[in-house]
Tab-separated table of C-alpha atoms in Angstrom:
chain	number	residue	atom	x	y	z
A	1	ASN	CA	-15.753	16.578	-4.726
A	2	ASP	CA	-17.657	14.209	-2.448
A	3	ASP	CA	-18.950	11.903	-5.200
A	4	TYR	CA	-17.801	8.285	-5.516
A	5	THR	CA	-16.278	6.366	-8.458
A	6	LEU	CA	-16.661	2.622	-9.015
A	7	PHE	CA	-13.287	1.020	-8.365
A	8	LYS	CA	-13.884	-2.724	-8.193
A	9	THR	CA	-16.654	-5.318	-8.512
A	10	GLU	CA	-16.815	-8.896	-7.247
A	11	THR	CA	-19.289	-11.648	-8.065
A	12	LEU	CA	-20.356	-13.802	-5.113
A	13	PHE	CA	-22.837	-16.670	-4.880
A	14	GLY	CA	-25.594	-17.572	-2.435
A	15	LYS	CA	-29.036	-19.068	-2.104
A	16	ALA	CA	-32.090	-17.030	-3.029
A	17	ASN	CA	-33.720	-15.316	-0.029
A	18	ASP	CA	-30.584	-15.720	2.089
A	19	SER	CA	-28.644	-12.677	3.211
A	20	THR	CA	-25.603	-11.592	1.200
A	21	GLN	CA	-22.168	-11.976	2.777
A	22	ALA	CA	-20.356	-9.038	1.195
A	23	TYR	CA	-17.133	-7.871	2.842
A	24	SER	CA	-14.991	-4.748	2.684
A	25	PHE	CA	-11.281	-4.542	1.825
A	26	ASP	CA	-8.460	-2.500	3.319
A	27	TYR	CA	-7.366	0.172	0.867
A	28	GLU	CA	-4.484	2.500	1.645
A	29	GLY	CA	-5.691	6.006	2.404
A	30	PHE	CA	-9.366	5.027	2.624
A	31	THR	CA	-11.834	4.127	5.367
A	32	SER	CA	-14.770	1.853	4.535
A	33	LEU	CA	-18.231	3.035	5.554
A	34	TYR	CA	-20.907	0.886	7.167
A	35	PHE	CA	-23.035	-1.041	4.684
A	36	ASP	CA	-26.129	-3.257	4.895
A	37	GLN	CA	-26.287	-6.832	3.617
A	38	GLN	CA	-29.107	-7.489	1.152
A	39	THR	CA	-31.596	-10.314	0.616
A	40	ILE	CA	-30.488	-12.374	-2.396
A	41	LYS	CA	-32.944	-12.200	-5.300
A	42	ASN	CA	-33.386	-15.168	-7.606
A	43	ASP	CA	-32.825	-13.106	-10.782
A	44	ASN	CA	-29.099	-12.378	-10.207
A	45	SER	CA	-29.832	-8.661	-9.752
A	46	THR	CA	-28.772	-8.266	-6.104
A	47	GLU	CA	-26.144	-5.608	-5.486
A	48	VAL	CA	-24.303	-4.523	-2.347
A	49	ASN	CA	-22.588	-1.148	-2.640
A	50	ILE	CA	-19.664	-0.475	-0.306
A	51	TYR	CA	-18.388	3.097	-0.095
A	52	TYR	CA	-14.944	4.238	1.031
A	53	ASP	CA	-14.140	7.742	2.277
A	54	ARG	CA	-10.702	9.228	1.699
A	55	LYS	CA	-8.737	9.902	4.901
A	56	ILE	CA	-8.076	13.527	5.876
A	57	ILE	CA	-4.293	13.933	6.135
A	58	THR	CA	-2.210	16.558	7.967
A	59	LEU	CA	1.293	17.600	6.874
A	60	ILE	CA	3.401	19.190	9.647
A	61	PHE	CA	6.544	21.288	8.950
A	62	ASN	CA	9.597	21.560	11.209
A	63	SER	CA	11.599	24.527	9.850
A	64	ASN	CA	14.742	23.435	11.756
A	65	GLY	CA	15.608	26.886	13.089
A	66	GLY	CA	13.983	28.778	10.253
A	67	SER	CA	10.777	30.781	10.119
A	68	SER	CA	7.553	29.005	11.064
A	69	VAL	CA	5.561	27.180	8.354
A	70	SER	CA	1.905	26.332	8.958
A	71	SER	CA	0.677	22.755	8.645
A	72	VAL	CA	-1.761	21.852	5.838
A	73	THR	CA	-4.571	19.313	5.590
A	74	GLY	CA	-6.283	17.603	2.673
A	75	LYS	CA	-7.805	14.372	1.367
A	76	TYR	CA	-5.545	11.427	0.632
A	77	GLY	CA	-4.415	11.749	-2.973
A	78	ALA	CA	-5.356	15.435	-3.301
A	79	THR	CA	-2.757	17.841	-4.711
A	80	VAL	CA	-0.497	19.468	-2.118
A	81	THR	CA	-0.527	23.203	-2.753
A	82	LYS	CA	2.738	25.179	-2.810
A	83	ILE	CA	4.264	25.224	0.677
A	84	GLU	CA	5.780	28.432	2.016
A	85	THR	CA	9.598	28.426	1.927
A	86	PRO	CA	11.102	29.148	5.368
A	87	ILE	CA	13.864	31.734	5.939
A	88	LYS	CA	17.030	31.327	8.031
A	89	GLU	CA	19.650	34.055	8.177
A	90	GLY	CA	23.030	33.043	6.696
A	91	TYR	CA	21.619	29.850	5.187
A	92	THR	CA	20.044	28.725	1.949
A	93	PHE	CA	16.985	26.497	2.141
A	94	VAL	CA	17.593	23.152	0.400
A	95	ASP	CA	14.455	21.067	0.739
A	96	TRP	CA	12.138	19.220	3.085
A	97	GLN	CA	12.969	15.765	4.395
A	98	PRO	CA	11.491	13.366	3.709
A	99	THR	CA	10.824	14.652	0.206
A	100	LEU	CA	7.590	16.618	0.077
A	101	PRO	CA	5.055	14.711	-2.063
A	102	THR	CA	2.945	16.281	-4.773
A	103	THR	CA	-0.215	14.662	-3.333
A	104	PHE	CA	-1.326	13.955	0.228
A	105	PRO	CA	0.086	10.622	1.468
A	106	ALA	CA	-1.893	7.906	3.276
A	107	GLN	CA	-0.991	9.091	6.777
A	108	ASP	CA	-0.028	12.228	8.707
A	109	THR	CA	3.657	13.113	8.161
A	110	THR	CA	6.178	15.585	9.591
A	111	TYR	CA	8.732	17.226	7.265
A	112	LYS	CA	12.015	18.821	8.388
A	113	ALA	CA	13.810	21.646	6.569
A	114	ARG	CA	17.407	21.226	5.384
A	115	TRP	CA	19.830	24.166	5.083
A	116	ILE	CA	23.333	24.893	3.755
A	117	LEU	CA	25.580	27.848	4.364
A	118	GLU	CA	25.108	30.562	1.745
A	119	SER	CA	28.738	30.217	0.599
A	120	ASP	CA	28.596	26.433	-0.009
A	121	TYR	CA	27.768	24.511	-3.163
A	122	LEU	CA	24.667	22.317	-3.100
A	123	ILE	CA	24.582	18.574	-3.803
A	124	THR	CA	21.150	17.501	-4.985
A	125	TYR	CA	20.370	13.783	-4.776
A	126	ASN	CA	17.587	12.343	-6.919
A	127	LEU	CA	16.786	9.112	-5.093
A	128	ASP	CA	13.633	7.921	-6.929
A	129	GLY	CA	12.038	6.785	-3.692
A	130	GLY	CA	15.248	5.568	-2.080
A	131	GLU	CA	16.882	6.678	1.165
A	132	ASN	CA	20.251	8.397	1.128
A	133	SER	CA	23.167	7.418	3.311
A	134	LEU	CA	23.614	9.741	6.275
A	135	GLU	CA	27.276	9.953	5.307
A	136	ASN	CA	26.525	11.667	2.006
A	137	PRO	CA	26.753	15.469	2.561
A	138	ILE	CA	24.326	17.971	1.044
A	139	SER	CA	26.928	20.683	0.450
A	140	PHE	CA	30.668	21.298	-0.024
A	141	ASN	CA	33.143	24.103	-0.766
A	142	ILE	CA	36.489	24.419	-2.524
A	143	GLU	CA	38.378	23.382	0.625
A	144	THR	CA	36.270	20.274	1.332
A	145	ASP	CA	38.233	17.022	1.213
A	146	THR	CA	37.375	14.561	-1.544
A	147	ILE	CA	33.897	13.130	-0.908
A	148	ILE	CA	33.570	9.362	-1.447
A	149	LEU	CA	29.897	8.819	-2.225
A	150	LYS	CA	28.095	6.152	-0.239
A	151	LYS	CA	25.376	3.829	-1.463
A	152	PRO	CA	21.774	4.797	-0.838
A	153	THR	CA	19.168	2.119	-0.158
A	154	LYS	CA	15.753	1.425	-1.597
A	155	GLN	CA	13.546	-1.379	-0.379
A	156	GLY	CA	12.987	-3.966	-3.089
A	157	TYR	CA	15.786	-2.572	-5.291
A	158	THR	CA	19.559	-2.884	-5.698
A	159	PHE	CA	21.621	0.284	-6.123
A	160	THR	CA	23.624	0.303	-9.379
A	161	GLY	CA	25.410	3.674	-9.153
A	162	TRP	CA	25.274	7.500	-9.166
A	163	ILE	CA	25.131	9.412	-12.448
A	164	ASN	CA	25.505	13.177	-12.983
A	165	GLU	CA	23.482	15.435	-15.232
A	166	ASP	CA	25.513	14.282	-18.241
A	167	GLY	CA	24.723	10.624	-17.544
A	168	VAL	CA	28.299	9.946	-16.402
A	169	THR	CA	28.862	7.555	-13.495
A	170	VAL	CA	30.156	9.365	-10.399
A	171	THR	CA	31.750	7.680	-7.384
A	172	LYS	CA	33.375	10.713	-5.688
A	173	ILE	CA	33.529	14.538	-5.643
A	174	PRO	CA	37.236	15.549	-5.744
A	175	LYS	CA	38.614	18.318	-3.536
A	176	GLY	CA	38.602	21.654	-5.391
A	177	THR	CA	35.355	20.958	-7.267
A	178	THR	CA	33.124	24.016	-7.691
A	179	GLY	CA	29.502	24.533	-8.556
A	180	ASN	CA	26.268	22.840	-7.586
A	181	ILE	CA	26.003	19.134	-8.416
A	182	THR	CA	22.967	16.958	-9.146
A	183	LEU	CA	23.350	13.197	-8.677
A	184	THR	CA	20.764	10.603	-9.631
A	185	ALA	CA	20.629	7.132	-8.086
A	186	THR	CA	20.052	4.243	-10.488
A	187	TRP	CA	18.343	1.032	-9.396
A	188	THR	CA	17.574	-2.498	-10.520
A	189	PRO	CA	14.372	-4.079	-9.130
A	190	ASN	CA	14.989	-7.152	-6.988
A	191	SER	CA	13.628	-10.433	-8.342
A	192	ASN	CA	13.123	-11.982	-4.897
A	193	THR	CA	10.627	-9.596	-3.326
A	194	GLU	CA	8.165	-11.519	-1.177
A	195	TYR	CA	4.388	-11.499	-1.347
A	196	ILE	CA	1.663	-13.644	0.206
A	197	VAL	CA	-1.346	-15.398	-1.354
A	198	GLU	CA	-4.089	-16.521	1.051
A	199	TYR	CA	-6.857	-18.935	0.067
A	200	TYR	CA	-10.175	-18.844	1.920
A	201	CYS	CA	-13.055	-21.346	1.654
A	202	GLN	CA	-16.616	-20.570	2.686
A	203	ASN	CA	-17.818	-22.279	5.859
A	204	ILE	CA	-20.612	-24.856	5.924
A	205	GLU	CA	-22.443	-23.470	8.922
A	206	ASN	CA	-22.413	-19.822	7.810
A	207	ASN	CA	-21.326	-17.630	4.917
A	208	GLU	CA	-18.035	-16.575	6.469
A	209	TYR	CA	-14.675	-17.813	5.217
A	210	THR	CA	-11.833	-19.806	6.767
A	211	LEU	CA	-8.182	-19.629	5.726
A	212	VAL	CA	-7.254	-23.023	4.240
A	213	ASP	CA	-3.958	-22.440	2.460
A	214	VAL	CA	-1.144	-19.891	2.222
A	215	ASP	CA	1.489	-19.508	-0.479
A	216	ALA	CA	4.634	-17.490	0.221
A	217	LYS	CA	5.917	-16.391	-3.177
A	218	THR	CA	8.542	-14.081	-4.627
A	219	GLY	CA	8.646	-11.916	-7.705
A	220	THR	CA	10.180	-8.806	-9.211
A	221	THR	CA	9.478	-5.530	-7.427
A	222	ASP	CA	6.758	-3.426	-9.099
A	223	SER	CA	5.869	-6.228	-11.520
A	224	LEU	CA	2.599	-8.178	-11.317
A	225	THR	CA	2.140	-11.090	-8.945
A	226	GLU	CA	1.643	-14.603	-10.278
A	227	ALA	CA	-0.855	-15.919	-7.746
A	228	GLU	CA	-1.917	-19.463	-8.586
A	229	ILE	CA	-5.618	-19.987	-9.209
A	230	LYS	CA	-6.132	-23.204	-7.301
A	231	GLU	CA	-9.176	-25.423	-7.578
A	232	PHE	CA	-10.919	-26.757	-4.482
A	233	VAL	CA	-13.399	-29.601	-4.887
A	234	GLY	CA	-16.931	-28.429	-4.204
A	235	PHE	CA	-16.132	-24.727	-4.509
A	236	HIS	CA	-16.561	-22.163	-7.270
A	237	THR	CA	-13.195	-21.049	-8.671
A	238	PRO	CA	-13.074	-17.233	-8.653
A	239	GLU	CA	-11.191	-14.959	-10.982
A	240	VAL	CA	-8.015	-13.508	-9.486
A	241	GLU	CA	-6.851	-9.957	-10.053
A	242	GLN	CA	-3.062	-9.951	-9.927
A	243	GLN	CA	-1.491	-7.078	-7.997
A	244	THR	CA	1.697	-5.053	-8.246
A	245	ILE	CA	4.431	-6.427	-5.986
A	246	ASN	CA	5.193	-3.836	-3.327
A	247	ALA	CA	8.867	-3.230	-2.659
A	248	ASP	CA	8.390	-3.700	1.101
A	249	GLY	CA	6.980	-7.228	0.731
A	250	SER	CA	3.554	-6.140	1.990
A	251	THR	CA	1.559	-7.357	-1.021
A	252	LEU	CA	-1.236	-9.663	0.099
A	253	ILE	CA	-3.664	-11.373	-2.264
A	254	GLN	CA	-6.726	-12.926	-0.648
A	255	ILE	CA	-8.757	-15.329	-2.773
A	256	PHE	CA	-12.224	-16.373	-1.602
A	257	TYR	CA	-13.883	-19.599	-2.719
A	258	GLU	CA	-17.638	-19.946	-2.362
A	259	ARG	CA	-19.158	-23.367	-1.707
A	260	LYS	CA	-21.275	-24.833	-4.459
A	261	ILE	CA	-24.991	-25.213	-3.815
A	262	ILE	CA	-25.712	-28.844	-4.643
A	263	THR	CA	-29.034	-30.387	-5.689
A	264	LEU	CA	-29.710	-34.061	-4.968
A	265	THR	CA	-32.570	-35.728	-6.836
A	266	PHE	CA	-34.220	-38.918	-5.561
A	267	VAL	CA	-36.128	-41.129	-7.998
A	268	ASN	CA	-37.775	-44.543	-8.088
A	269	GLU	CA	-36.788	-47.292	-10.521
A	270	GLU	CA	-39.054	-45.767	-13.178
A	271	GLY	CA	-37.175	-42.473	-12.909
A	272	VAL	CA	-40.033	-40.612	-11.197
A	273	VAL	CA	-38.754	-37.920	-8.828
A	274	PHE	CA	-40.117	-38.244	-5.306
A	275	ASP	CA	-37.840	-35.795	-3.487
A	276	THR	CA	-35.047	-33.251	-3.927
A	277	LEU	CA	-32.579	-31.768	-1.467
A	278	GLU	CA	-30.474	-28.636	-1.814
A	279	GLY	CA	-27.528	-27.613	0.330
A	280	LYS	CA	-23.919	-26.518	0.477
A	281	TYR	CA	-21.174	-28.898	-0.510
A	282	GLY	CA	-20.126	-30.818	2.621
A	283	ALA	CA	-23.284	-30.045	4.624
A	284	PRO	CA	-24.948	-33.071	6.317
A	285	ILE	CA	-27.765	-34.826	4.451
A	286	THR	CA	-31.014	-36.034	5.995
A	287	ILE	CA	-33.081	-38.237	3.676
A	288	GLU	CA	-36.658	-39.253	4.354
A	289	VAL	CA	-37.816	-42.151	2.177
A	290	PRO	CA	-41.581	-41.933	1.553
A	291	SER	CA	-43.654	-44.799	2.887
A	292	ASN	CA	-45.984	-46.926	0.749
A	293	SER	CA	-48.550	-49.382	2.031
A	294	ASP	CA	-47.929	-51.870	-0.783
A	295	TYR	CA	-44.153	-51.525	-1.147
A	296	THR	CA	-41.190	-51.641	1.214
A	297	PHE	CA	-38.050	-49.605	0.701
A	298	VAL	CA	-35.115	-52.000	0.445
A	299	LYS	CA	-32.032	-50.004	-0.490
A	300	TRP	CA	-30.511	-47.307	-2.663
A	301	GLN	CA	-29.132	-48.427	-5.994
A	302	GLU	CA	-26.160	-46.223	-5.141
A	303	THR	CA	-25.913	-45.283	-1.482
A	304	PRO	CA	-26.215	-41.516	-0.933
A	305	PRO	CA	-23.315	-39.974	1.021
A	306	GLU	CA	-23.679	-38.539	4.508
A	307	THR	CA	-22.842	-35.043	3.223
A	308	PHE	CA	-23.580	-33.133	0.022
A	309	PRO	CA	-21.130	-34.178	-2.721
A	310	ALA	CA	-19.220	-31.811	-4.975
A	311	GLU	CA	-21.646	-32.042	-7.906
A	312	ASN	CA	-25.390	-32.497	-8.449
A	313	GLN	CA	-26.355	-36.160	-8.191
A	314	SER	CA	-29.361	-38.456	-8.630
A	315	TYR	CA	-30.089	-41.512	-6.462
A	316	THR	CA	-32.497	-44.360	-7.214
A	317	ALA	CA	-34.530	-45.978	-4.445
A	318	ILE	CA	-35.368	-49.697	-4.680
A	319	TRP	CA	-38.820	-50.754	-3.447
A	320	ILE	CA	-40.241	-54.289	-3.460
A	321	LEU	CA	-43.809	-55.477	-3.059
A	322	THR	CA	-44.216	-56.040	0.644
A	323	ASP	CA	-45.880	-59.440	0.065
A	324	LEU	CA	-42.704	-60.755	-1.629
A	325	ILE	CA	-40.319	-59.860	1.170
A	326	SER	CA	-38.895	-62.365	3.607
A	327	THR	CA	-36.362	-62.021	6.385
A	328	ALA	CA	-34.045	-64.503	8.031
A	329	ALA	CA	-36.682	-65.044	10.679
A	330	THR	CA	-39.609	-65.662	8.285
A	331	VAL	CA	-38.151	-67.119	5.103
A	332	ALA	CA	-38.562	-70.818	6.052
A	333	ASP	CA	-42.238	-70.360	6.972
A	334	ASP	CA	-42.811	-68.302	3.825
A	335	ILE	CA	-41.454	-71.126	1.646
A	336	LEU	CA	-43.425	-73.806	3.505
A	337	SER	CA	-46.635	-71.813	3.051
A	338	LEU	CA	-46.345	-71.571	-0.717
A	339	GLN	CA	-49.308	-73.093	-2.579
A	340	GLY	CA	-49.237	-74.414	-6.161
A	341	GLU	CA	-46.409	-75.106	-8.543
A	342	GLY	CA	-45.445	-71.494	-9.158
A	343	PRO	CA	-42.713	-70.454	-9.625
A	344	HIS	CA	-42.992	-68.203	-6.572
A	345	ASP	CA	-40.769	-65.177	-5.928
A	346	ILE	CA	-39.074	-65.102	-2.531
A	347	VAL	CA	-37.059	-61.932	-1.897
A	348	LEU	CA	-34.890	-62.134	1.197
A	349	VAL	CA	-33.643	-58.876	2.755
A	350	GLY	CA	-31.494	-57.954	5.730
A	351	GLU	CA	-28.739	-59.879	7.453
A	352	ILE	CA	-28.420	-63.602	6.815
A	353	SER	CA	-26.115	-66.338	8.105
A	354	TYR	CA	-25.087	-69.920	7.488
A	355	GLU	CA	-28.082	-71.009	9.538
A	356	THR	CA	-30.399	-68.963	7.315
A	357	ILE	CA	-29.225	-70.828	4.208
A	358	GLN	CA	-29.728	-74.159	5.991
A	359	THR	CA	-33.326	-73.314	6.901
A	360	ILE	CA	-34.055	-72.256	3.294
A	361	VAL	CA	-32.691	-75.571	1.941
A	362	GLU	CA	-34.658	-77.616	4.439
A	363	ALA	CA	-37.899	-75.722	3.700
A	364	MET	CA	-37.487	-76.158	-0.070
A	365	ARG	CA	-36.829	-79.897	0.321
A	366	THR	CA	-39.986	-80.141	2.424
A	367	ASN	CA	-42.271	-78.135	0.104
A	368	VAL	CA	-40.799	-79.792	-2.973
A	369	ASN	CA	-43.835	-79.159	-5.194
A	370	ALA	CA	-43.536	-75.346	-5.000
A	371	LYS	CA	-41.047	-73.948	-7.458
A	372	VAL	CA	-39.070	-70.978	-6.071
A	373	ASN	CA	-37.237	-68.017	-7.572
A	374	LEU	CA	-34.935	-67.132	-4.661
A	375	ASP	CA	-33.508	-63.613	-4.535
A	376	LEU	CA	-30.634	-63.094	-2.055
A	377	GLU	CA	-29.279	-59.994	-3.812
A	378	LEU	CA	-30.410	-57.590	-1.093
A	379	THR	CA	-29.025	-59.530	1.858
A	380	THR	CA	-25.967	-58.567	3.875
A	381	ASN	CA	-23.404	-59.989	6.292
A	382	TYR	CA	-22.793	-63.302	4.479
A	383	ASP	CA	-20.272	-63.546	1.636
A	384	TYR	CA	-19.391	-67.280	1.809
A	385	ILE	CA	-22.196	-69.612	0.745
A	386	TYR	CA	-21.092	-72.852	2.414
A	387	THR	CA	-24.270	-74.879	1.842
A	388	THR	CA	-25.155	-75.756	-1.742
A	389	PHE	CA	-28.714	-76.207	-2.861
A	390	TYR	CA	-28.291	-79.854	-3.935
A	391	ASP	CA	-31.520	-81.894	-3.997
A	392	CYS	CA	-33.492	-78.610	-4.244
A	393	THR	CA	-35.098	-79.611	-7.533
A	394	ASN	CA	-37.739	-76.930	-7.107
A	395	LEU	CA	-35.165	-74.067	-7.100
A	396	THR	CA	-35.702	-72.499	-10.526
A	397	ARG	CA	-33.519	-69.383	-10.120
A	398	ILE	CA	-31.271	-67.798	-7.522
A	399	LYS	CA	-29.770	-64.303	-7.235
A	400	LEU	CA	-26.733	-64.260	-4.962
A	401	PRO	CA	-25.751	-61.447	-2.574
A	402	GLU	CA	-23.770	-58.657	-4.182
A	403	ASN	CA	-20.833	-59.321	-1.856
A	404	THR	CA	-20.594	-63.099	-2.420
A	405	ILE	CA	-16.963	-64.139	-2.867
A	406	HIS	CA	-17.179	-67.930	-2.450
A	407	ILE	CA	-19.676	-70.762	-2.975
A	408	SER	CA	-18.832	-74.205	-1.623
A	409	GLN	CA	-18.966	-77.186	-3.961
């Protein structure tokens, strides 16, 4: 009938309200129909249904000098009805070549009739999908010289011998033999049949996929593949359905990895969330730090990356009261302007140099009555402190830059 049966399901991921990125597969004997992408719902209920129509196949018959046989058509996989047997005077019909299938194959095919003289004995070869040698005859008579049987071939298999109806191995048909003979080819599946595994990762800029890795593997014909389920950082690891290894080496497994949707949370030192960002792993990040009239943003406790990382992360912003902040250009004046014993907090930010340290020391020696808590932790560009703070009796505490590696005596 024209109804459809569910064959396969796949689970994909995407952001709510985006369009799905479903894709069709190539299935032998089928043609995929057009389908519409859907808007992704936030309740995991979105479905995209892809329908495949069976191909209409035509079988054509060449009677090879015999009576005409009409061609037949049908759906791929449908049962082939009994085909009319042709007639040829003085001959006995043997069979159609290639062997006529019981169901319609995946593509149009032409079949040719084989005949033997009515007085000859017939040799029937059961090849189990193999191909006979052209040197093996299909008939003989009592005067025929001894027939040395040749090896047939079968892709993905190794021929192991002919056996007769009694299960006895046969290598030749001696001269003088009478009666019809049936020979069956025996096979061993090859253990080195090739197949390919392709790994695809979802793009950043769209929901399409790019080939990132290929494995050329081998296995035993008609057994299941052993495709490796690799893990890619920042991507969901899908389930893999192993496939039967085709004898012709055509087996292809395509594995699609969807990028993770990452959430970045931005908090202040009290843990209060002031912003969140969501995006695909690897996508560029643009962060806007909120302004505050009383506080100045100084740095991130842990610097956010330029692109979305592989897992959800939280980043803490460091703000300082604007009135406490000094720079290399203002720090000396800020110290000199201090009133009262204190101690007073001086927080220096930005790039500093040897000259900056000198001006701080000189200012503290000048305004000796003002005690100072000096914070250099947020400064940059200066990791050797060459000038010590000797004679700075009003220096009550100092925090050194994070990257300090040397302090002179």
